[in-house]
Short mmCIF file of C-alpha atoms in Angstrom, two decimals:
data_model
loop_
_atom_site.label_atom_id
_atom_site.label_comp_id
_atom_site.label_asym_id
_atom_site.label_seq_id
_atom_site.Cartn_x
_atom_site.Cartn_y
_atom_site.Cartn_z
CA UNK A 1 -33.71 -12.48 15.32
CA UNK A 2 -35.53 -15.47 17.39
CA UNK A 3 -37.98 -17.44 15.82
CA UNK A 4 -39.56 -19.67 19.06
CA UNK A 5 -37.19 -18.70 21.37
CA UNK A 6 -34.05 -19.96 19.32
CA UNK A 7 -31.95 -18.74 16.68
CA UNK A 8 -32.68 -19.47 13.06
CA UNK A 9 -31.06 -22.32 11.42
CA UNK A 10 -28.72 -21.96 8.26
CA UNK A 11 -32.09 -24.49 7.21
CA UNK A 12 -34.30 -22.21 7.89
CA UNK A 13 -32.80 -19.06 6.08
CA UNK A 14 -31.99 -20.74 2.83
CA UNK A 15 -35.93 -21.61 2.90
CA UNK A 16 -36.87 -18.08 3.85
CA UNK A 17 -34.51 -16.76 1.35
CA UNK A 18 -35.49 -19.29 -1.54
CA UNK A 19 -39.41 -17.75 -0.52
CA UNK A 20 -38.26 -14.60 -1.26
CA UNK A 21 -36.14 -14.87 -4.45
CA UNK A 22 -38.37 -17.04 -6.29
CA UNK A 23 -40.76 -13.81 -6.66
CA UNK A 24 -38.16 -10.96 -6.38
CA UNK A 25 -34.92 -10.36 -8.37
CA UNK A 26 -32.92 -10.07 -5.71
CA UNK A 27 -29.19 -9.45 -5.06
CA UNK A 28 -26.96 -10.92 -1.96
CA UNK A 29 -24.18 -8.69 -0.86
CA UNK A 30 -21.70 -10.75 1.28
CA UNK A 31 -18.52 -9.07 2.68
CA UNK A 32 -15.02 -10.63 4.30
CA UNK A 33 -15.81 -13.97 2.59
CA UNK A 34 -12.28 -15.04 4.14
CA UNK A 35 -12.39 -14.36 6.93
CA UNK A 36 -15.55 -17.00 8.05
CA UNK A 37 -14.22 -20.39 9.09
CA UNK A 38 -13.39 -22.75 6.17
CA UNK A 39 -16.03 -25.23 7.35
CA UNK A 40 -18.82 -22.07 7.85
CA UNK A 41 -17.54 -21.37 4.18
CA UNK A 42 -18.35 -24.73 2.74
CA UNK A 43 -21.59 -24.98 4.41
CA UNK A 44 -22.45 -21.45 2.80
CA UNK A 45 -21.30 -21.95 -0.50
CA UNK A 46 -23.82 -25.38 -0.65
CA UNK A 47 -26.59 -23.51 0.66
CA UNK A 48 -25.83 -20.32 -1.93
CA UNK A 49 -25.90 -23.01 -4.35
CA UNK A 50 -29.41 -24.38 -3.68
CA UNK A 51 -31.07 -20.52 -3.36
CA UNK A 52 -29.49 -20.22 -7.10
CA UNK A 53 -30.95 -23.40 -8.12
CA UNK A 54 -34.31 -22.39 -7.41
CA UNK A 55 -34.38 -18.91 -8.35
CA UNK A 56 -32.03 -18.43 -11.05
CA UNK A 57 -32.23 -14.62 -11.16
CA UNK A 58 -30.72 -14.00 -7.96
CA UNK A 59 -27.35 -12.44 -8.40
CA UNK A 60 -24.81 -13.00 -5.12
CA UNK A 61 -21.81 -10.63 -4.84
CA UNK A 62 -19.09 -12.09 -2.74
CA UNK A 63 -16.02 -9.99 -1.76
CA UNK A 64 -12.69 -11.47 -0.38
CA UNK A 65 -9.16 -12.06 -0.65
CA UNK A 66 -7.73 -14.32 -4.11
CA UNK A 67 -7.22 -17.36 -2.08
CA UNK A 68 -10.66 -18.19 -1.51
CA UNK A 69 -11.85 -17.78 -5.75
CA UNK A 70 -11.15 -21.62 -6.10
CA UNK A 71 -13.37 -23.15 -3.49
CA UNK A 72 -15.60 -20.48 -4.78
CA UNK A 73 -15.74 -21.33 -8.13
CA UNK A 74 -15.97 -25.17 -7.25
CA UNK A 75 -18.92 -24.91 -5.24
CA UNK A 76 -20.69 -22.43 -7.87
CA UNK A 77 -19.64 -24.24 -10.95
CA UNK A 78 -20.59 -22.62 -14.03
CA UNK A 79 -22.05 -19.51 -12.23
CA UNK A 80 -19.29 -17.44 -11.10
CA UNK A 81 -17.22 -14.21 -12.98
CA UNK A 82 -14.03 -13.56 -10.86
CA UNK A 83 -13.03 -9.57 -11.06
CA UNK A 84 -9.49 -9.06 -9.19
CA UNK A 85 -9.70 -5.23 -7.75
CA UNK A 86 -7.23 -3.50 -6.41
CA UNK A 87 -5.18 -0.14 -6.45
CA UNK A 88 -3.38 0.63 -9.86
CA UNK A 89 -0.07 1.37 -9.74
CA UNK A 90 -1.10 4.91 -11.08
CA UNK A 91 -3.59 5.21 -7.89
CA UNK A 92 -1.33 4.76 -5.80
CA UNK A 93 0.79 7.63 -7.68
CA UNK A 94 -1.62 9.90 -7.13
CA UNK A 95 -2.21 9.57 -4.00
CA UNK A 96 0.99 9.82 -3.19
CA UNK A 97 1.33 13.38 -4.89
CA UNK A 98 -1.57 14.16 -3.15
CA UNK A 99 -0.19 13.61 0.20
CA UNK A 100 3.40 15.23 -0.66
CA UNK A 101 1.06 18.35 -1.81
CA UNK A 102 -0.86 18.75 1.57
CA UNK A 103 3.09 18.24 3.38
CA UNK A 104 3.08 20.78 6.27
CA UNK A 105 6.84 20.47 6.31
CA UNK A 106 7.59 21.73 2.75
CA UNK A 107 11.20 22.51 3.47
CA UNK A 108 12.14 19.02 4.67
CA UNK A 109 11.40 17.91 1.31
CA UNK A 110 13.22 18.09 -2.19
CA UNK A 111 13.26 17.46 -5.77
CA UNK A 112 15.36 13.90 -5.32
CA UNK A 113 13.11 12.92 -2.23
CA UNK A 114 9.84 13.29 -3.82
CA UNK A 115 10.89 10.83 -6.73
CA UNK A 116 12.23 8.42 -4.53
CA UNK A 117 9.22 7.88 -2.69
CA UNK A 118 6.80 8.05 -6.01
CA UNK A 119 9.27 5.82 -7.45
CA UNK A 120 10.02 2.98 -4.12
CA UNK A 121 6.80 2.89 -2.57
CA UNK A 122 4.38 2.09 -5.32
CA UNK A 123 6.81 -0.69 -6.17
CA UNK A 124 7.39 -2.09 -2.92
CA UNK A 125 3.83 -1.80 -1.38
CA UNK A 126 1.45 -1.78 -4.35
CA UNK A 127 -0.87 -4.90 -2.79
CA UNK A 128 -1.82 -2.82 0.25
CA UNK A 129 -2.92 0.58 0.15
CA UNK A 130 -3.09 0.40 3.78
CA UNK A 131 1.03 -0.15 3.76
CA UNK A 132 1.18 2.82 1.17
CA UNK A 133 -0.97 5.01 3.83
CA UNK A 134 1.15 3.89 6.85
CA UNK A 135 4.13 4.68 5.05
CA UNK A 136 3.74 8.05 3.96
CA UNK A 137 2.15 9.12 7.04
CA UNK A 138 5.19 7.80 8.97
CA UNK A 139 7.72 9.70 6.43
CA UNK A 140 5.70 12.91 6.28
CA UNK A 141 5.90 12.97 10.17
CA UNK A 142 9.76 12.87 9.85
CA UNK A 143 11.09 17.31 10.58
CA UNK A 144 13.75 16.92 7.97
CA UNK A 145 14.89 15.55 4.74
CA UNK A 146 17.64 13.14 6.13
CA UNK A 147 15.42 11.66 8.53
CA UNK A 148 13.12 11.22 5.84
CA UNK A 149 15.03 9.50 3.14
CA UNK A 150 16.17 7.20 6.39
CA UNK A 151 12.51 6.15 6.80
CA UNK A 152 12.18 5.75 3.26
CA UNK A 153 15.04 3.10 3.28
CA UNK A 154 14.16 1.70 6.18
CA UNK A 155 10.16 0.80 5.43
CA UNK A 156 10.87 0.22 1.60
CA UNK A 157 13.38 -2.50 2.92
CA UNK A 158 10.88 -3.80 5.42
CA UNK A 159 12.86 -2.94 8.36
CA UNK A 160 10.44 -0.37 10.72
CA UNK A 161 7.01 -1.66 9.29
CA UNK A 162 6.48 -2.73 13.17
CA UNK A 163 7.06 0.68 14.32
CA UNK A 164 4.65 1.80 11.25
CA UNK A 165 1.61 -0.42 12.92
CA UNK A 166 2.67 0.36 16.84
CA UNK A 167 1.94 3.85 15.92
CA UNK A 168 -0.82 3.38 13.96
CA UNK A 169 -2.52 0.75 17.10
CA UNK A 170 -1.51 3.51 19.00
CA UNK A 171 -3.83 6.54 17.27
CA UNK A 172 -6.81 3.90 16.56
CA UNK A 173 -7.17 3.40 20.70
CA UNK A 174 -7.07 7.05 21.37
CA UNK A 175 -10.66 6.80 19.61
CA UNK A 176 -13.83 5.90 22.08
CA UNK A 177 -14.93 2.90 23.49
CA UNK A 178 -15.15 -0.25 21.67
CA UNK A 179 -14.79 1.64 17.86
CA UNK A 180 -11.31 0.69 17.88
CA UNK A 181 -11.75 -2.73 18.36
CA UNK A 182 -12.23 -3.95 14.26
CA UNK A 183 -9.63 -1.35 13.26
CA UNK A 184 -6.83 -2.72 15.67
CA UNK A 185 -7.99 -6.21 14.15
CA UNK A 186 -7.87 -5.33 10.60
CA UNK A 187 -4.28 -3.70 11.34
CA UNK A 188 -2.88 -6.42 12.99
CA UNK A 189 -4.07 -9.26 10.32
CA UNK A 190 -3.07 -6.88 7.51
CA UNK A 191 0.29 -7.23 9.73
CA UNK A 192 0.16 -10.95 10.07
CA UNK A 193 0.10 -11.14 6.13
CA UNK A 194 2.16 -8.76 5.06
CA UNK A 195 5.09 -10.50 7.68
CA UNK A 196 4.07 -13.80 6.01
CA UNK A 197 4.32 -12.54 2.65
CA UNK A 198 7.84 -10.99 3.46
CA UNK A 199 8.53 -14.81 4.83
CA UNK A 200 7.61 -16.75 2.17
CA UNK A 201 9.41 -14.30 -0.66
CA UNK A 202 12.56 -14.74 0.98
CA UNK A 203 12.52 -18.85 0.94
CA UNK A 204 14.20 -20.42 -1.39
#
């Protein structure tokens, strides 16, 4: 949108928006708070503060990672309700027996397999689904049980998850044009953290 042949200023939204919420209930959806720039953050968090303190009613629903709850709940002071979501160890269970039931290779799994992976993925991968998703795709793909229980090993002990994403990078380009663009970024921050994650575990 242009308003005089420039962009709109943050300004000039928080006034439209404090026009519009001071005669409508209204509810602000914003997505991927973490991953705007800290200072963009800071600047949005005081403006979301002065549309609240003009029009009460409005409800804002932010969605990010944990890290970002406290600056959250600093600038919003007395107005915020934290709710952590994220998959169950249960979910991630039943997915998992899910995907072993639609195996095209029945006969290169078993009995002692089939635990093993309902019982060392869920607890090695529980904070990403993604990972969980990656993982099983990656073992399923395996033609025999051996190979299979390898894989296991190997991505339960973090030792092939870089294979895991090259392949996955690999399928998300073979779609058209620019649609793989987000996916590949997603994938390879999801990457970034899960490495760091892995990094700061094993520091003493």
């Amino acid at each position: 949108m242009v308003i005089g042949g420039r962009g709109p200023r943050l300004l000039d939204i928080v006034r439209m928006l404090q026009i519009i919420t001071s005669s409508l209930r209204t509810f602000i959806c914003i997505d991927a708070w973490d991953e705007c720039a800290a200072t963009h953050r800071i600047k949005l968090l005081i403006s979301l503060k002065q549309i609240l303190e003009t029009s009460p009613s409005t409800r804002i629903f932010i969605i990010g990672r944990p890290h970002i709850r406290a600056e959250i709940e600093k600038r919003l002071a007395g107005r915020v309700i934290s709710v952590l979501v994220g998959p169950s160890n249960d979910d991630i269970i039943e997915y998992l027996r899910l995907r072993l039931d639609e195996d095209e290779t029945p006969d290169a799994m078993d009995e002692s397999l089939e635990a093993d992976i309902l019982e060392k993925i869920p607890r090695n991968m529980s904070e990403m689904f993604l990972l969980v998703s990656l993982n099983i795709d990656a073992i399923l793909h395996e033609p025999t049980i051996s190979r299979r229980r390898e894989k296991l090993s190997k991505m339960t002990d973090g030792l092939e998850l870089g294979d895991v994403y090259g392949a996955t990078i690999e399928r998300i380009k073979a779609q058209d044009g620019g649609k793989s663009r987000p996916e590949i970024a997603a994938l390879m921050w999801i990457s970034h953290a899960d490495r760091h994650k892995r990094m700061s575990s094993a520091t003493p």
